[in-house]
Short mmCIF file of N, CA and C in Angstrom, two decimals:
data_model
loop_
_atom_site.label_atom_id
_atom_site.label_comp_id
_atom_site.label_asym_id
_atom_site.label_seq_id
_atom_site.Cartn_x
_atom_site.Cartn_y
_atom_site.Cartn_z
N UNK A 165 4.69 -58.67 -5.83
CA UNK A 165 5.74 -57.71 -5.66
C UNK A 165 6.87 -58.38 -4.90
N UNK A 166 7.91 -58.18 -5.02
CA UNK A 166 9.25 -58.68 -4.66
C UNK A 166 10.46 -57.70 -3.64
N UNK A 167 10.74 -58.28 -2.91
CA UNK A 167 11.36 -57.43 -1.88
C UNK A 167 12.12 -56.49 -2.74
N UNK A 168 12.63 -55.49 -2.85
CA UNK A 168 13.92 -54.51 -3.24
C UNK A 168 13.00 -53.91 -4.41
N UNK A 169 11.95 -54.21 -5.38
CA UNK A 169 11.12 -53.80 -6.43
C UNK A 169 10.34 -52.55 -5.51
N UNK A 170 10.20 -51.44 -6.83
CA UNK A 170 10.16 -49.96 -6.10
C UNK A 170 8.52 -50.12 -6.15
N UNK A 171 7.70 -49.46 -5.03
CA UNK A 171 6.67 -49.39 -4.88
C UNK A 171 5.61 -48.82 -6.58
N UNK A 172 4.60 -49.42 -6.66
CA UNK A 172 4.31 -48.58 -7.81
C UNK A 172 3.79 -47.15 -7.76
N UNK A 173 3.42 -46.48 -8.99
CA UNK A 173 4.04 -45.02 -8.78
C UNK A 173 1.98 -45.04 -8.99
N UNK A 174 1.47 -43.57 -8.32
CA UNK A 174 0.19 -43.48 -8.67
C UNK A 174 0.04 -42.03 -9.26
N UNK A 175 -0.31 -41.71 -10.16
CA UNK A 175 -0.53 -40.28 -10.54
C UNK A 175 -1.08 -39.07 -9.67
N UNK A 176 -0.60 -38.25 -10.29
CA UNK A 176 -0.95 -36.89 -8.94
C UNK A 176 -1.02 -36.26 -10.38
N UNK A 177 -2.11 -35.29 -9.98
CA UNK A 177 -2.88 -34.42 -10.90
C UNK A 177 -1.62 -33.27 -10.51
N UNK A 178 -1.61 -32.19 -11.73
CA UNK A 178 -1.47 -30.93 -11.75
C UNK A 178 -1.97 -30.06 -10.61
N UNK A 179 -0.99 -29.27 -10.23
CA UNK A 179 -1.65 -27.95 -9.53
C UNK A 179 -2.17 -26.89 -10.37
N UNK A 180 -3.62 -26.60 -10.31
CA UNK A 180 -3.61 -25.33 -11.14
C UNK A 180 -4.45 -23.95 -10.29
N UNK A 181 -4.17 -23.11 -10.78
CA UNK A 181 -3.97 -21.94 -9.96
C UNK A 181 -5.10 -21.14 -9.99
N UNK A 182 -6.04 -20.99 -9.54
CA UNK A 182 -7.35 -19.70 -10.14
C UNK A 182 -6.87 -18.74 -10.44
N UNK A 183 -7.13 -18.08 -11.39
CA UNK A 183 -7.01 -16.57 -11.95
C UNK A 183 -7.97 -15.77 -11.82
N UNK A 184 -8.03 -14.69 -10.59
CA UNK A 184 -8.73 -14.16 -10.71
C UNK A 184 -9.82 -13.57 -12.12
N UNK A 185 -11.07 -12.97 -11.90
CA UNK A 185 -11.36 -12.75 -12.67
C UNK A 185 -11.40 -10.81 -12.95
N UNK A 186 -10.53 -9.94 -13.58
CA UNK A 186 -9.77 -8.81 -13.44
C UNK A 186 -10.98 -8.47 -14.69
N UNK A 187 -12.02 -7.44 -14.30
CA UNK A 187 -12.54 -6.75 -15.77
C UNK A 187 -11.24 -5.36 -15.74
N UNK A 188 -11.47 -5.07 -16.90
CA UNK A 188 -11.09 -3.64 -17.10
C UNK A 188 -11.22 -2.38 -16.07
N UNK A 189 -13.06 -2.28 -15.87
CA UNK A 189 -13.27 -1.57 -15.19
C UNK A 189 -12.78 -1.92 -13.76
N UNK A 190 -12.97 -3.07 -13.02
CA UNK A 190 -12.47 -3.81 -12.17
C UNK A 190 -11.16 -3.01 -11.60
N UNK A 191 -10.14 -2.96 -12.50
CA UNK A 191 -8.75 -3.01 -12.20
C UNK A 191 -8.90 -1.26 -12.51
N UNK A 192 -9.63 -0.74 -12.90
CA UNK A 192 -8.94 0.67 -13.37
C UNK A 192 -10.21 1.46 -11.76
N UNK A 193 -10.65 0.86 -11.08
CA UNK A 193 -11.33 0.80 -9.51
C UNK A 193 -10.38 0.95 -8.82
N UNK A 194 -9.85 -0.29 -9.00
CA UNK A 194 -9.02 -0.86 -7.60
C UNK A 194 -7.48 0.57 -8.15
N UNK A 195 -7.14 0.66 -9.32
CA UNK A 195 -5.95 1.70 -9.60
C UNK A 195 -6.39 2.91 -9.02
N UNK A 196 -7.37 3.43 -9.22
CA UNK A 196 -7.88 4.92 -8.86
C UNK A 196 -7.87 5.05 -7.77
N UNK A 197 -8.50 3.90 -6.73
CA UNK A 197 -8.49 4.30 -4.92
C UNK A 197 -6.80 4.15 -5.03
N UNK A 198 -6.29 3.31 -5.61
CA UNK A 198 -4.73 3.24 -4.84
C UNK A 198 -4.13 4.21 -5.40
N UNK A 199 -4.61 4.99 -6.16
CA UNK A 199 -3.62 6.57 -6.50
C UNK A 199 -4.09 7.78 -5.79
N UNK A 200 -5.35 7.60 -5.22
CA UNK A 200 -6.42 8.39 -4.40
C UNK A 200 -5.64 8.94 -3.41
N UNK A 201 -5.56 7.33 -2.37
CA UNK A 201 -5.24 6.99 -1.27
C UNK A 201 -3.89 7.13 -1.18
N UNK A 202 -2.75 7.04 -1.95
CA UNK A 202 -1.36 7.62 -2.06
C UNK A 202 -1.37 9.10 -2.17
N UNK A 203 -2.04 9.62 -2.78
CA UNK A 203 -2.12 11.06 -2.93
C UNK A 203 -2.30 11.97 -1.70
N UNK A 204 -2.81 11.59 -0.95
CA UNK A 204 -3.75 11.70 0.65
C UNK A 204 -2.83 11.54 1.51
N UNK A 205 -1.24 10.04 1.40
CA UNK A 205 -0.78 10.00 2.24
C UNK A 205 0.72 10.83 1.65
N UNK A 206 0.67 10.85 0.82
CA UNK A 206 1.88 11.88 0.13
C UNK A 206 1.72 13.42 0.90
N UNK A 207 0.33 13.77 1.00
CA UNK A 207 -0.04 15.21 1.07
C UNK A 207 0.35 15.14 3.04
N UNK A 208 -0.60 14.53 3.49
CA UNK A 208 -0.52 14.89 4.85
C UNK A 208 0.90 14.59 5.12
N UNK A 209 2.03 13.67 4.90
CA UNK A 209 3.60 13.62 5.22
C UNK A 209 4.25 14.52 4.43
N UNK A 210 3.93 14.67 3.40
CA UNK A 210 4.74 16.06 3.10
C UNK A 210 4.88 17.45 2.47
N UNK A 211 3.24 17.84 2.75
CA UNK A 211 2.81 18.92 2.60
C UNK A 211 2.36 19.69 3.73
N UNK A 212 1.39 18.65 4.51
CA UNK A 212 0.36 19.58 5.29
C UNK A 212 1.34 20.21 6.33
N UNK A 213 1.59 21.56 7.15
CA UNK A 213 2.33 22.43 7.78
C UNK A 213 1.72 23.51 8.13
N UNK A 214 0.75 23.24 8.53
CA UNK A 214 -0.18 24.07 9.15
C UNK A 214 -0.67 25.49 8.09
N UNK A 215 0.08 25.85 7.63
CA UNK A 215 -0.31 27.19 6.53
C UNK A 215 -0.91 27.16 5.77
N UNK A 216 -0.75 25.59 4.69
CA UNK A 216 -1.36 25.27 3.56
C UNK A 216 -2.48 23.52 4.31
N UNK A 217 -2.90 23.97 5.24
CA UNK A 217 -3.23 22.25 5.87
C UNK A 217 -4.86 22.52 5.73
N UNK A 218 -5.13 22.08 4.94
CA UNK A 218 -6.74 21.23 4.89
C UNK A 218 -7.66 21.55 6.18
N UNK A 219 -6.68 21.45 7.51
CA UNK A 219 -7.50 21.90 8.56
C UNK A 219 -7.52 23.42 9.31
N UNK A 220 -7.25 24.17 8.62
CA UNK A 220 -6.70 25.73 9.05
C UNK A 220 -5.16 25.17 9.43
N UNK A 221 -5.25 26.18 11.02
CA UNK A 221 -3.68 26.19 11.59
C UNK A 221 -3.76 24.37 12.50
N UNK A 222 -4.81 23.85 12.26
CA UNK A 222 -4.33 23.06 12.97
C UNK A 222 -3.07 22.07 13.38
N UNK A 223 -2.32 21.53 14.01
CA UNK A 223 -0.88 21.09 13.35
C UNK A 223 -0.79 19.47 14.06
N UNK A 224 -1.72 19.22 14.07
CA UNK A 224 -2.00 17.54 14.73
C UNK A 224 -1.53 16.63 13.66
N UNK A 225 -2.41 16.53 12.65
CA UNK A 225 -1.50 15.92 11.58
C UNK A 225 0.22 16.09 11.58
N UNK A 226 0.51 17.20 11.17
CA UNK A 226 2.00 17.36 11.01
C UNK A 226 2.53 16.77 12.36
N UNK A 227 2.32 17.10 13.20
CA UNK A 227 2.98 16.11 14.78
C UNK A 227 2.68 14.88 14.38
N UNK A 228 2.20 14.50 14.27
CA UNK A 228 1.66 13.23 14.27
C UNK A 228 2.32 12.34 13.26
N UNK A 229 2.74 13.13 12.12
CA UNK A 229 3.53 12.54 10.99
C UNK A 229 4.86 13.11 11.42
N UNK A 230 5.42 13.79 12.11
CA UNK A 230 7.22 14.26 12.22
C UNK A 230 7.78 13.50 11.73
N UNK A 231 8.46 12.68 12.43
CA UNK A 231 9.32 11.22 12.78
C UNK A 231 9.09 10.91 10.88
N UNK A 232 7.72 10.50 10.55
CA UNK A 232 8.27 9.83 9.08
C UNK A 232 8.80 11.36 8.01
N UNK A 233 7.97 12.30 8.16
CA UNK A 233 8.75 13.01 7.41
C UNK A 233 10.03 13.44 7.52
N UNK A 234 10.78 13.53 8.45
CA UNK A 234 12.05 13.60 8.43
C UNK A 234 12.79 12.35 7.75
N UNK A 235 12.26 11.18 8.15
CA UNK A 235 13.11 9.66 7.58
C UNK A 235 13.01 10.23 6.11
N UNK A 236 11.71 10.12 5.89
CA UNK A 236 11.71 10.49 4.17
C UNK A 236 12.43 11.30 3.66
N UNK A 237 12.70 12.46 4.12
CA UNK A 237 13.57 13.48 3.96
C UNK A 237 12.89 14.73 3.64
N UNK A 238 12.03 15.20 3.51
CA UNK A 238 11.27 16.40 3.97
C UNK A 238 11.26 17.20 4.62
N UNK A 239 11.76 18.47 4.41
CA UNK A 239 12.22 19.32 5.50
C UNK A 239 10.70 20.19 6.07
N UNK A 240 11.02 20.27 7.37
CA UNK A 240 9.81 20.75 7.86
C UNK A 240 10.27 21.87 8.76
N UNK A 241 11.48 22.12 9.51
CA UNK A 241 11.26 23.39 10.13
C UNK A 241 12.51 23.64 10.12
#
């Protein structure tokens, strides 16, 4: 090798990526809790109000959620 001559080059493999392995049933699991679990947080921010609340009059939830239901825009009182 000769001074100013570019180092030689050595191969580098590909990156390749795992793909999960997604069955059908798999993915239509994982969809159902995440429409479950949205449904649940939809209800307690902007339904529950003590009248119609899952827990009688209790109103802990609704305190507890204020602050976001107003951001969201949900009128509450």
């Amino acid at each position: 090798m000769s001074i100013g001559s570019p180092a030689p080059r050595t191969a580098v493999a590909p990156t390749t990526w795992a793909v999960p392995d997604l069955t059908v049933a798999r993915a239509a699991l994982w969809l159902s809790l995440t429409v479950v679990l949205a449904a649940l947080a939809y209800y307690f921010i902007g339904y529950d109000q003590g009248a119609v609340s899952v827990f009688g009059q209790d109103t802990h939830v609704h305190e507890f959620v204020h602050d976001a239901r107003h951001f969201l825009g949900f009128p509450c009182h």
